[in-house]
Amino acid sequence: MVSLDVLIAGLAIGSIYGLLALGYHVTFIVSSTVNFSLGALLMLGAVLFYELHTRAGMNVWLSVLLVLVLCGLMGIIVERIFVRPFCQNNSISWLLSTIALGIILENIVRFTFGKEPRSIPFPSIAEPIRLFGAGIYPIEIIIPLVGLLVSLVLWILSRKTIIGRALLGAAQNRDAATLQGINVKQLIVLSYVVSTVLAGLAGLLIALKINVAAGMGTLFGLKAFAAAIIGGMLSAPGCMIAGLGYGLLEYIIAAYLPSAYREIVGFSLLILILIFKPNGLFGKKGVYKV
């Protein structure tokens, strides 16, 4: 039987995957592009939080706000410089340019922040609490709660606000949305801002659980993209559910098998799902009229 601490830890990591997967989802539904630098932006969020809160001694909530604002500004830069020029020329080179951005960011941080992993001291969540006989770190409860809250807020915004409905309209048919007076270009920029804010949020959350390092975001980005594919890139709930499931699967495997099996089983599962469900577990096949 799987212990409670393994389940909670798996849900915590799965929530990080889910937040990043939502970042992939929100840009894909609006612009049919994906920001492959999200893993590096997760790392950037963690490093910024370390520098602002731990090194500069800034208030934790002000640090969180600044991290999210700076990551949101990065979203504008990514869309304007690394995506839009290529999309205007009907090129898919945005794929390579966003990957290149991630590599550039990682190396800039490695040169400035250093190669050594660093921890963020946070006394209030540093000690495990006993819950039904299992030792649970408070941050492992906070992360899933934040992930679910963010998912709920995004769902409400997409269904109950004008901007959310405009995003849904642009996702369904960009040409029709433009004819209705919707500024699709601004919505694409907004989608990139949302995606990078989600990455920054994931980064500062995971920085409270693991050490902060320049290369910490690579695997998170890859696994979150796998979760988005498994859940269905067009399905926001599918992305979050698949992220949670992926994290749980990893920790259950690690509890009984060597850690190397996590990647073997996880990515093998991705291939199997794509064979039998090309649009993901919760995705729907697009309808094209000719």
PDB file of C-alpha atoms in Angstrom:
ATOM      1  CA  MET A   1       0.000   0.000   0.000  1.00  0.00           C
ATOM      2  CA  VAL A   2       1.289   3.459  -0.914  1.00  0.00           C
ATOM      3  CA  SER A   3       2.022   5.636   2.120  1.00  0.00           C
ATOM      4  CA  LEU A   4       0.353   9.008   2.645  1.00  0.00           C
ATOM      5  CA  ASP A   5       3.622  10.941   2.494  1.00  0.00           C
ATOM      6  CA  VAL A   6       4.369   9.490  -0.952  1.00  0.00           C
ATOM      7  CA  LEU A   7       0.909  10.450  -2.208  1.00  0.00           C
ATOM      8  CA  ILE A   8       1.180  14.013  -0.874  1.00  0.00           C
ATOM      9  CA  ALA A   9       4.686  14.488  -2.291  1.00  0.00           C
ATOM     10  CA  GLY A  10       3.519  13.123  -5.651  1.00  0.00           C
ATOM     11  CA  LEU A  11       0.580  15.528  -5.725  1.00  0.00           C
ATOM     12  CA  ALA A  12       2.920  18.421  -4.903  1.00  0.00           C
ATOM     13  CA  ILE A  13       5.268  17.700  -7.815  1.00  0.00           C
ATOM     14  CA  GLY A  14       2.285  16.852 -10.017  1.00  0.00           C
ATOM     15  CA  SER A  15       0.803  20.279  -9.309  1.00  0.00           C
ATOM     16  CA  ILE A  16       4.016  21.882 -10.595  1.00  0.00           C
ATOM     17  CA  TYR A  17       3.730  19.830 -13.780  1.00  0.00           C
ATOM     18  CA  GLY A  18       0.082  20.833 -14.002  1.00  0.00           C
ATOM     19  CA  LEU A  19       0.819  24.566 -13.698  1.00  0.00           C
ATOM     20  CA  LEU A  20       3.430  24.376 -16.456  1.00  0.00           C
ATOM     21  CA  ALA A  21       1.125  22.220 -18.585  1.00  0.00           C
ATOM     22  CA  LEU A  22      -1.532  24.931 -18.276  1.00  0.00           C
ATOM     23  CA  GLY A  23       1.109  27.368 -19.507  1.00  0.00           C
ATOM     24  CA  TYR A  24       1.608  25.251 -22.628  1.00  0.00           C
ATOM     25  CA  HIS A  25      -2.160  24.930 -23.028  1.00  0.00           C
ATOM     26  CA  VAL A  26      -3.055  28.622 -22.834  1.00  0.00           C
ATOM     27  CA  THR A  27      -0.679  29.679 -25.632  1.00  0.00           C
ATOM     28  CA  PHE A  28      -1.510  26.705 -27.813  1.00  0.00           C
ATOM     29  CA  ILE A  29      -5.273  27.242 -27.839  1.00  0.00           C
ATOM     30  CA  VAL A  30      -4.941  30.920 -28.779  1.00  0.00           C
ATOM     31  CA  SER A  31      -1.959  30.951 -31.137  1.00  0.00           C
ATOM     32  CA  SER A  32      -1.216  27.287 -31.946  1.00  0.00           C
ATOM     33  CA  THR A  33       2.298  27.891 -30.603  1.00  0.00           C
ATOM     34  CA  VAL A  34       4.084  26.531 -27.556  1.00  0.00           C
ATOM     35  CA  ASN A  35       6.641  28.291 -25.387  1.00  0.00           C
ATOM     36  CA  PHE A  36       9.383  25.700 -24.902  1.00  0.00           C
ATOM     37  CA  SER A  37      11.282  28.011 -22.561  1.00  0.00           C
ATOM     38  CA  LEU A  38       8.766  27.472 -19.737  1.00  0.00           C
ATOM     39  CA  GLY A  39      11.134  25.152 -17.897  1.00  0.00           C
ATOM     40  CA  ALA A  40      13.809  27.853 -17.899  1.00  0.00           C
ATOM     41  CA  LEU A  41      11.222  30.419 -16.805  1.00  0.00           C
ATOM     42  CA  LEU A  42      10.293  28.163 -13.880  1.00  0.00           C
ATOM     43  CA  MET A  43      13.979  28.225 -12.952  1.00  0.00           C
ATOM     44  CA  LEU A  44      14.037  31.999 -13.389  1.00  0.00           C
ATOM     45  CA  GLY A  45      11.087  32.374 -11.015  1.00  0.00           C
ATOM     46  CA  ALA A  46      12.876  30.262  -8.404  1.00  0.00           C
ATOM     47  CA  VAL A  47      16.140  32.221  -8.760  1.00  0.00           C
ATOM     48  CA  LEU A  48      14.394  35.607  -8.611  1.00  0.00           C
ATOM     49  CA  PHE A  49      12.542  34.540  -5.471  1.00  0.00           C
ATOM     50  CA  TYR A  50      15.832  33.428  -3.897  1.00  0.00           C
ATOM     51  CA  GLU A  51      17.546  36.712  -4.789  1.00  0.00           C
ATOM     52  CA  LEU A  52      14.687  38.943  -3.645  1.00  0.00           C
ATOM     53  CA  HIS A  53      13.588  37.133  -0.497  1.00  0.00           C
ATOM     54  CA  THR A  54      16.650  35.273   0.761  1.00  0.00           C
ATOM     55  CA  ARG A  55      19.542  37.459  -0.392  1.00  0.00           C
ATOM     56  CA  ALA A  56      17.922  40.927  -0.421  1.00  0.00           C
ATOM     57  CA  GLY A  57      15.694  40.216   2.594  1.00  0.00           C
ATOM     58  CA  MET A  58      12.537  41.482   0.920  1.00  0.00           C
ATOM     59  CA  ASN A  59       9.125  40.687   2.383  1.00  0.00           C
ATOM     60  CA  VAL A  60       7.887  37.319   1.122  1.00  0.00           C
ATOM     61  CA  TRP A  61       4.639  38.623  -0.378  1.00  0.00           C
ATOM     62  CA  LEU A  62       6.344  41.544  -2.090  1.00  0.00           C
ATOM     63  CA  SER A  63       8.937  39.105  -3.431  1.00  0.00           C
ATOM     64  CA  VAL A  64       6.193  36.864  -4.821  1.00  0.00           C
ATOM     65  CA  LEU A  65       4.482  39.835  -6.474  1.00  0.00           C
ATOM     66  CA  LEU A  66       7.702  41.070  -8.086  1.00  0.00           C
ATOM     67  CA  VAL A  67       8.588  37.586  -9.335  1.00  0.00           C
ATOM     68  CA  LEU A  68       5.190  37.232 -11.008  1.00  0.00           C
ATOM     69  CA  VAL A  69       5.394  40.727 -12.542  1.00  0.00           C
ATOM     70  CA  LEU A  70       8.898  40.124 -13.909  1.00  0.00           C
ATOM     71  CA  CYS A  71       7.888  36.736 -15.314  1.00  0.00           C
ATOM     72  CA  GLY A  72       4.833  38.360 -16.907  1.00  0.00           C
ATOM     73  CA  LEU A  73       7.110  40.913 -18.597  1.00  0.00           C
ATOM     74  CA  MET A  74       9.193  38.012 -19.871  1.00  0.00           C
ATOM     75  CA  GLY A  75       6.034  36.692 -21.508  1.00  0.00           C
ATOM     76  CA  ILE A  76       5.719  39.889 -23.536  1.00  0.00           C
ATOM     77  CA  ILE A  77       9.385  39.632 -24.580  1.00  0.00           C
ATOM     78  CA  VAL A  78       9.018  35.982 -25.571  1.00  0.00           C
ATOM     79  CA  GLU A  79       5.969  36.650 -27.730  1.00  0.00           C
ATOM     80  CA  ARG A  80       7.256  39.823 -29.377  1.00  0.00           C
ATOM     81  CA  ILE A  81      10.823  38.690 -30.096  1.00  0.00           C
ATOM     82  CA  PHE A  82      10.924  34.904 -30.111  1.00  0.00           C
ATOM     83  CA  VAL A  83       7.492  33.964 -31.493  1.00  0.00           C
ATOM     84  CA  ARG A  84       5.669  36.713 -33.424  1.00  0.00           C
ATOM     85  CA  PRO A  85       8.308  37.382 -36.135  1.00  0.00           C
ATOM     86  CA  PHE A  86       8.309  33.730 -37.144  1.00  0.00           C
ATOM     87  CA  CYS A  87       4.531  33.325 -37.045  1.00  0.00           C
ATOM     88  CA  GLN A  88       4.145  36.365 -39.316  1.00  0.00           C
ATOM     89  CA  ASN A  89       6.311  34.574 -41.878  1.00  0.00           C
ATOM     90  CA  ASN A  90       4.310  31.332 -41.486  1.00  0.00           C
ATOM     91  CA  SER A  91       7.379  29.645 -40.049  1.00  0.00           C
ATOM     92  CA  ILE A  92       7.548  27.158 -37.190  1.00  0.00           C
ATOM     93  CA  SER A  93      11.006  28.429 -36.220  1.00  0.00           C
ATOM     94  CA  TRP A  94       9.392  29.776 -33.018  1.00  0.00           C
ATOM     95  CA  LEU A  95       9.868  26.217 -31.774  1.00  0.00           C
ATOM     96  CA  LEU A  96      13.664  26.468 -32.020  1.00  0.00           C
ATOM     97  CA  SER A  97      13.772  30.107 -30.914  1.00  0.00           C
ATOM     98  CA  THR A  98      11.942  29.388 -27.647  1.00  0.00           C
ATOM     99  CA  ILE A  99      14.188  26.384 -27.001  1.00  0.00           C
ATOM    100  CA  ALA A 100      17.198  28.637 -27.664  1.00  0.00           C
ATOM    101  CA  LEU A 101      15.800  31.235 -25.254  1.00  0.00           C
ATOM    102  CA  GLY A 102      15.589  28.591 -22.553  1.00  0.00           C
ATOM    103  CA  ILE A 103      19.230  27.610 -23.114  1.00  0.00           C
ATOM    104  CA  ILE A 104      20.302  31.281 -23.078  1.00  0.00           C
ATOM    105  CA  LEU A 105      18.440  31.968 -19.819  1.00  0.00           C
ATOM    106  CA  GLU A 106      19.866  28.868 -18.170  1.00  0.00           C
ATOM    107  CA  ASN A 107      23.442  29.828 -19.031  1.00  0.00           C
ATOM    108  CA  ILE A 108      23.000  33.483 -18.045  1.00  0.00           C
ATOM    109  CA  VAL A 109      21.765  32.331 -14.640  1.00  0.00           C
ATOM    110  CA  ARG A 110      24.617  29.808 -14.389  1.00  0.00           C
ATOM    111  CA  PHE A 111      27.178  32.584 -14.973  1.00  0.00           C
ATOM    112  CA  THR A 112      25.531  35.108 -12.636  1.00  0.00           C
ATOM    113  CA  PHE A 113      23.844  33.021  -9.949  1.00  0.00           C
ATOM    114  CA  GLY A 114      26.449  30.257  -9.891  1.00  0.00           C
ATOM    115  CA  LYS A 115      26.481  26.506 -10.433  1.00  0.00           C
ATOM    116  CA  GLU A 116      25.948  25.445  -6.835  1.00  0.00           C
ATOM    117  CA  PRO A 117      22.371  24.595  -5.748  1.00  0.00           C
ATOM    118  CA  ARG A 118      21.045  26.803  -2.969  1.00  0.00           C
ATOM    119  CA  SER A 119      18.183  26.380  -0.544  1.00  0.00           C
ATOM    120  CA  ILE A 120      15.676  28.955   0.639  1.00  0.00           C
ATOM    121  CA  PRO A 121      15.406  28.914   4.447  1.00  0.00           C
ATOM    122  CA  PHE A 122      11.765  29.085   5.425  1.00  0.00           C
ATOM    123  CA  PRO A 123      11.371  28.039   9.081  1.00  0.00           C
ATOM    124  CA  SER A 124       7.572  27.884   9.048  1.00  0.00           C
ATOM    125  CA  ILE A 125       7.572  25.062   6.470  1.00  0.00           C
ATOM    126  CA  ALA A 126      10.984  23.504   7.141  1.00  0.00           C
ATOM    127  CA  GLU A 127       9.784  20.979   9.707  1.00  0.00           C
ATOM    128  CA  PRO A 128       7.470  18.103   8.775  1.00  0.00           C
ATOM    129  CA  ILE A 129       4.144  17.712  10.522  1.00  0.00           C
ATOM    130  CA  ARG A 130       2.647  14.395  11.567  1.00  0.00           C
ATOM    131  CA  LEU A 131      -0.529  13.512   9.687  1.00  0.00           C
ATOM    132  CA  PHE A 132      -2.058  10.060  10.195  1.00  0.00           C
ATOM    133  CA  GLY A 133       1.361   8.771  11.190  1.00  0.00           C
ATOM    134  CA  ALA A 134       3.160  10.175   8.127  1.00  0.00           C
ATOM    135  CA  GLY A 135       5.666  13.032   8.040  1.00  0.00           C
ATOM    136  CA  ILE A 136       4.311  15.707   5.678  1.00  0.00           C
ATOM    137  CA  TYR A 137       6.074  18.960   4.836  1.00  0.00           C
ATOM    138  CA  PRO A 138       3.627  21.917   4.829  1.00  0.00           C
ATOM    139  CA  ILE A 139       4.832  23.068   1.389  1.00  0.00           C
ATOM    140  CA  GLU A 140       3.690  19.700  -0.024  1.00  0.00           C
ATOM    141  CA  ILE A 141       0.159  20.602   1.023  1.00  0.00           C
ATOM    142  CA  ILE A 142       0.419  24.256  -0.033  1.00  0.00           C
ATOM    143  CA  ILE A 143       1.555  23.490  -3.611  1.00  0.00           C
ATOM    144  CA  PRO A 144      -1.461  21.313  -4.611  1.00  0.00           C
ATOM    145  CA  LEU A 145      -3.841  23.798  -2.963  1.00  0.00           C
ATOM    146  CA  VAL A 146      -2.319  26.669  -4.940  1.00  0.00           C
ATOM    147  CA  GLY A 147      -2.400  24.599  -8.130  1.00  0.00           C
ATOM    148  CA  LEU A 148      -6.080  23.770  -7.736  1.00  0.00           C
ATOM    149  CA  LEU A 149      -6.906  27.369  -6.782  1.00  0.00           C
ATOM    150  CA  VAL A 150      -5.124  28.721  -9.871  1.00  0.00           C
ATOM    151  CA  SER A 151      -6.935  26.197 -12.070  1.00  0.00           C
ATOM    152  CA  LEU A 152     -10.273  27.249 -10.579  1.00  0.00           C
ATOM    153  CA  VAL A 153      -9.515  30.957 -11.061  1.00  0.00           C
ATOM    154  CA  LEU A 154      -8.484  30.406 -14.688  1.00  0.00           C
ATOM    155  CA  TRP A 155     -11.679  28.430 -15.328  1.00  0.00           C
ATOM    156  CA  ILE A 156     -13.844  31.177 -13.790  1.00  0.00           C
ATOM    157  CA  LEU A 157     -12.029  33.887 -15.755  1.00  0.00           C
ATOM    158  CA  SER A 158     -12.392  31.956 -19.005  1.00  0.00           C
ATOM    159  CA  ARG A 159     -16.125  31.383 -18.504  1.00  0.00           C
ATOM    160  CA  LYS A 160     -17.350  34.451 -16.651  1.00  0.00           C
ATOM    161  CA  THR A 161     -15.338  37.418 -17.998  1.00  0.00           C
ATOM    162  CA  ILE A 162     -15.277  39.240 -21.318  1.00  0.00           C
ATOM    163  CA  ILE A 163     -11.551  38.639 -21.771  1.00  0.00           C
ATOM    164  CA  GLY A 164     -12.001  34.947 -21.022  1.00  0.00           C
ATOM    165  CA  ARG A 165     -14.796  34.642 -23.561  1.00  0.00           C
ATOM    166  CA  ALA A 166     -12.674  36.514 -26.102  1.00  0.00           C
ATOM    167  CA  LEU A 167      -9.872  34.004 -25.502  1.00  0.00           C
ATOM    168  CA  LEU A 168     -12.284  31.127 -26.030  1.00  0.00           C
ATOM    169  CA  GLY A 169     -13.589  32.773 -29.193  1.00  0.00           C
ATOM    170  CA  ALA A 170     -10.064  33.278 -30.545  1.00  0.00           C
ATOM    171  CA  ALA A 171      -9.243  29.667 -29.682  1.00  0.00           C
ATOM    172  CA  GLN A 172     -12.237  28.358 -31.630  1.00  0.00           C
ATOM    173  CA  ASN A 173     -11.845  30.557 -34.713  1.00  0.00           C
ATOM    174  CA  ARG A 174      -9.316  33.382 -34.935  1.00  0.00           C
ATOM    175  CA  ASP A 175     -10.660  34.779 -38.206  1.00  0.00           C
ATOM    176  CA  ALA A 176     -14.231  34.937 -36.901  1.00  0.00           C
ATOM    177  CA  ALA A 177     -12.989  36.497 -33.656  1.00  0.00           C
ATOM    178  CA  THR A 178     -11.171  39.193 -35.639  1.00  0.00           C
ATOM    179  CA  LEU A 179     -14.329  39.952 -37.625  1.00  0.00           C
ATOM    180  CA  GLN A 180     -16.162  40.395 -34.323  1.00  0.00           C
ATOM    181  CA  GLY A 181     -13.698  43.115 -33.330  1.00  0.00           C
ATOM    182  CA  ILE A 182     -11.547  41.008 -31.019  1.00  0.00           C
ATOM    183  CA  ASN A 183      -7.872  42.007 -31.034  1.00  0.00           C
ATOM    184  CA  VAL A 184      -6.356  38.559 -31.444  1.00  0.00           C
ATOM    185  CA  LYS A 185      -2.751  39.837 -31.349  1.00  0.00           C
ATOM    186  CA  GLN A 186      -3.310  41.316 -27.891  1.00  0.00           C
ATOM    187  CA  LEU A 187      -4.899  38.079 -26.744  1.00  0.00           C
ATOM    188  CA  ILE A 188      -1.869  36.132 -27.934  1.00  0.00           C
ATOM    189  CA  VAL A 189       0.379  38.459 -25.919  1.00  0.00           C
ATOM    190  CA  LEU A 190      -1.913  37.979 -22.909  1.00  0.00           C
ATOM    191  CA  SER A 191      -1.731  34.190 -23.290  1.00  0.00           C
ATOM    192  CA  TYR A 192       2.072  34.368 -23.184  1.00  0.00           C
ATOM    193  CA  VAL A 193       1.963  36.596 -20.113  1.00  0.00           C
ATOM    194  CA  VAL A 194      -0.330  34.100 -18.376  1.00  0.00           C
ATOM    195  CA  SER A 195       1.921  31.175 -19.354  1.00  0.00           C
ATOM    196  CA  THR A 196       5.095  32.799 -18.027  1.00  0.00           C
ATOM    197  CA  VAL A 197       3.363  33.936 -14.824  1.00  0.00           C
ATOM    198  CA  LEU A 198       2.279  30.315 -14.275  1.00  0.00           C
ATOM    199  CA  ALA A 199       5.891  29.210 -14.824  1.00  0.00           C
ATOM    200  CA  GLY A 200       7.165  31.829 -12.360  1.00  0.00           C
ATOM    201  CA  LEU A 201       4.566  30.769  -9.786  1.00  0.00           C
ATOM    202  CA  ALA A 202       5.566  27.129 -10.214  1.00  0.00           C
ATOM    203  CA  GLY A 203       9.210  28.126  -9.806  1.00  0.00           C
ATOM    204  CA  LEU A 204       8.836  30.033  -6.567  1.00  0.00           C
ATOM    205  CA  LEU A 205       6.658  27.275  -5.126  1.00  0.00           C
ATOM    206  CA  ILE A 206       9.052  24.464  -5.975  1.00  0.00           C
ATOM    207  CA  ALA A 207      11.970  26.593  -4.698  1.00  0.00           C
ATOM    208  CA  LEU A 208      10.528  26.096  -1.211  1.00  0.00           C
ATOM    209  CA  LYS A 209      10.721  22.316  -1.632  1.00  0.00           C
ATOM    210  CA  ILE A 210      13.946  21.654  -3.550  1.00  0.00           C
ATOM    211  CA  ASN A 211      17.263  23.450  -4.029  1.00  0.00           C
ATOM    212  CA  VAL A 212      17.444  26.322  -6.488  1.00  0.00           C
ATOM    213  CA  ALA A 213      19.867  25.759  -9.386  1.00  0.00           C
ATOM    214  CA  ALA A 214      20.372  26.987 -12.938  1.00  0.00           C
ATOM    215  CA  GLY A 215      19.522  23.620 -14.485  1.00  0.00           C
ATOM    216  CA  MET A 216      16.506  22.819 -12.323  1.00  0.00           C
ATOM    217  CA  GLY A 217      13.869  23.672 -14.931  1.00  0.00           C
ATOM    218  CA  THR A 218      14.815  21.390 -17.831  1.00  0.00           C
ATOM    219  CA  LEU A 219      13.173  18.190 -16.622  1.00  0.00           C
ATOM    220  CA  PHE A 220      10.198  20.081 -15.200  1.00  0.00           C
ATOM    221  CA  GLY A 221       9.577  21.619 -18.626  1.00  0.00           C
ATOM    222  CA  LEU A 222       9.838  18.293 -20.446  1.00  0.00           C
ATOM    223  CA  LYS A 223       7.623  16.408 -18.012  1.00  0.00           C
ATOM    224  CA  ALA A 224       5.030  19.192 -17.961  1.00  0.00           C
ATOM    225  CA  PHE A 225       4.902  19.104 -21.756  1.00  0.00           C
ATOM    226  CA  ALA A 226       4.458  15.332 -21.563  1.00  0.00           C
ATOM    227  CA  ALA A 227       1.601  15.893 -19.097  1.00  0.00           C
ATOM    228  CA  ALA A 228       0.000  18.422 -21.461  1.00  0.00           C
ATOM    229  CA  ILE A 229       0.187  15.903 -24.316  1.00  0.00           C
ATOM    230  CA  ILE A 230      -1.165  13.085 -22.148  1.00  0.00           C
ATOM    231  CA  GLY A 231      -4.051  15.175 -20.833  1.00  0.00           C
ATOM    232  CA  GLY A 232      -4.795  16.804 -24.173  1.00  0.00           C
ATOM    233  CA  MET A 233      -3.251  20.109 -25.208  1.00  0.00           C
ATOM    234  CA  LEU A 234      -6.698  21.582 -25.885  1.00  0.00           C
ATOM    235  CA  SER A 235      -8.093  20.627 -22.475  1.00  0.00           C
ATOM    236  CA  ALA A 236      -7.197  22.760 -19.427  1.00  0.00           C
ATOM    237  CA  PRO A 237      -8.657  20.263 -16.908  1.00  0.00           C
ATOM    238  CA  GLY A 238      -6.903  17.455 -18.788  1.00  0.00           C
ATOM    239  CA  CYS A 239      -3.541  19.235 -18.458  1.00  0.00           C
ATOM    240  CA  MET A 240      -3.907  19.665 -14.691  1.00  0.00           C
ATOM    241  CA  ILE A 241      -5.245  16.143 -14.118  1.00  0.00           C
ATOM    242  CA  ALA A 242      -2.468  14.619 -16.220  1.00  0.00           C
ATOM    243  CA  GLY A 243       0.127  16.698 -14.348  1.00  0.00           C
ATOM    244  CA  LEU A 244      -1.162  15.458 -10.998  1.00  0.00           C
ATOM    245  CA  GLY A 245      -1.266  11.883 -12.290  1.00  0.00           C
ATOM    246  CA  TYR A 246       2.255  12.124 -13.702  1.00  0.00           C
ATOM    247  CA  GLY A 247       3.629  13.350 -10.391  1.00  0.00           C
ATOM    248  CA  LEU A 248       1.820  10.641  -8.448  1.00  0.00           C
ATOM    249  CA  LEU A 249       3.072   7.944 -10.822  1.00  0.00           C
ATOM    250  CA  GLU A 250       6.655   9.170 -10.442  1.00  0.00           C
ATOM    251  CA  TYR A 251       6.621   9.077  -6.675  1.00  0.00           C
ATOM    252  CA  ILE A 252       4.852   5.714  -6.476  1.00  0.00           C
ATOM    253  CA  ILE A 253       7.443   4.212  -8.829  1.00  0.00           C
ATOM    254  CA  ALA A 254      10.305   5.822  -6.881  1.00  0.00           C
ATOM    255  CA  ALA A 255       8.940   4.358  -3.641  1.00  0.00           C
ATOM    256  CA  TYR A 256       9.377   0.790  -4.911  1.00  0.00           C
ATOM    257  CA  LEU A 257      11.934   0.961  -7.740  1.00  0.00           C
ATOM    258  CA  PRO A 258      15.227   2.786  -8.455  1.00  0.00           C
ATOM    259  CA  SER A 259      14.700   6.436  -9.385  1.00  0.00           C
ATOM    260  CA  ALA A 260      15.845   5.877 -12.997  1.00  0.00           C
ATOM    261  CA  TYR A 261      12.620   3.952 -13.632  1.00  0.00           C
ATOM    262  CA  ARG A 262      10.585   7.146 -13.177  1.00  0.00           C
ATOM    263  CA  GLU A 263      11.698   8.538 -16.522  1.00  0.00           C
ATOM    264  CA  ILE A 264      11.517   5.170 -18.272  1.00  0.00           C
ATOM    265  CA  VAL A 265       7.939   4.479 -17.190  1.00  0.00           C
ATOM    266  CA  GLY A 266       6.754   8.084 -17.528  1.00  0.00           C
ATOM    267  CA  PHE A 267       7.905   8.673 -21.089  1.00  0.00           C
ATOM    268  CA  SER A 268       6.984   5.127 -22.153  1.00  0.00           C
ATOM    269  CA  LEU A 269       3.472   5.875 -20.920  1.00  0.00           C
ATOM    270  CA  LEU A 270       3.475   9.031 -23.050  1.00  0.00           C
ATOM    271  CA  ILE A 271       4.325   7.028 -26.188  1.00  0.00           C
ATOM    272  CA  LEU A 272       1.647   4.422 -25.466  1.00  0.00           C
ATOM    273  CA  ILE A 273      -1.038   7.053 -24.916  1.00  0.00           C
ATOM    274  CA  LEU A 274      -0.110   8.842 -28.142  1.00  0.00           C
ATOM    275  CA  ILE A 275      -0.403   5.577 -30.056  1.00  0.00           C
ATOM    276  CA  PHE A 276      -3.931   4.883 -28.857  1.00  0.00           C
ATOM    277  CA  LYS A 277      -5.111   8.430 -28.042  1.00  0.00           C
ATOM    278  CA  PRO A 278      -3.276  10.859 -30.360  1.00  0.00           C
ATOM    279  CA  ASN A 279      -5.208  13.848 -28.970  1.00  0.00           C
ATOM    280  CA  GLY A 280      -4.575  12.925 -25.324  1.00  0.00           C
ATOM    281  CA  LEU A 281      -6.837  11.361 -22.735  1.00  0.00           C
ATOM    282  CA  PHE A 282      -9.122  14.403 -22.472  1.00  0.00           C
ATOM    283  CA  GLY A 283      -8.462  16.065 -25.826  1.00  0.00           C
ATOM    284  CA  LYS A 284     -10.842  16.184 -28.753  1.00  0.00           C
ATOM    285  CA  LYS A 285     -10.029  15.800 -32.374  1.00  0.00           C
ATOM    286  CA  GLY A 286     -10.221  19.112 -34.208  1.00  0.00           C
ATOM    287  CA  VAL A 287     -12.861  19.572 -36.891  1.00  0.00           C
ATOM    288  CA  TYR A 288     -11.667  21.110 -40.144  1.00  0.00           C
ATOM    289  CA  LYS A 289     -13.928  22.363 -42.917  1.00  0.00           C
ATOM    290  CA  VAL A 290     -12.808  22.406 -46.524  1.00  0.00           C
TER     291      VAL A 290
END
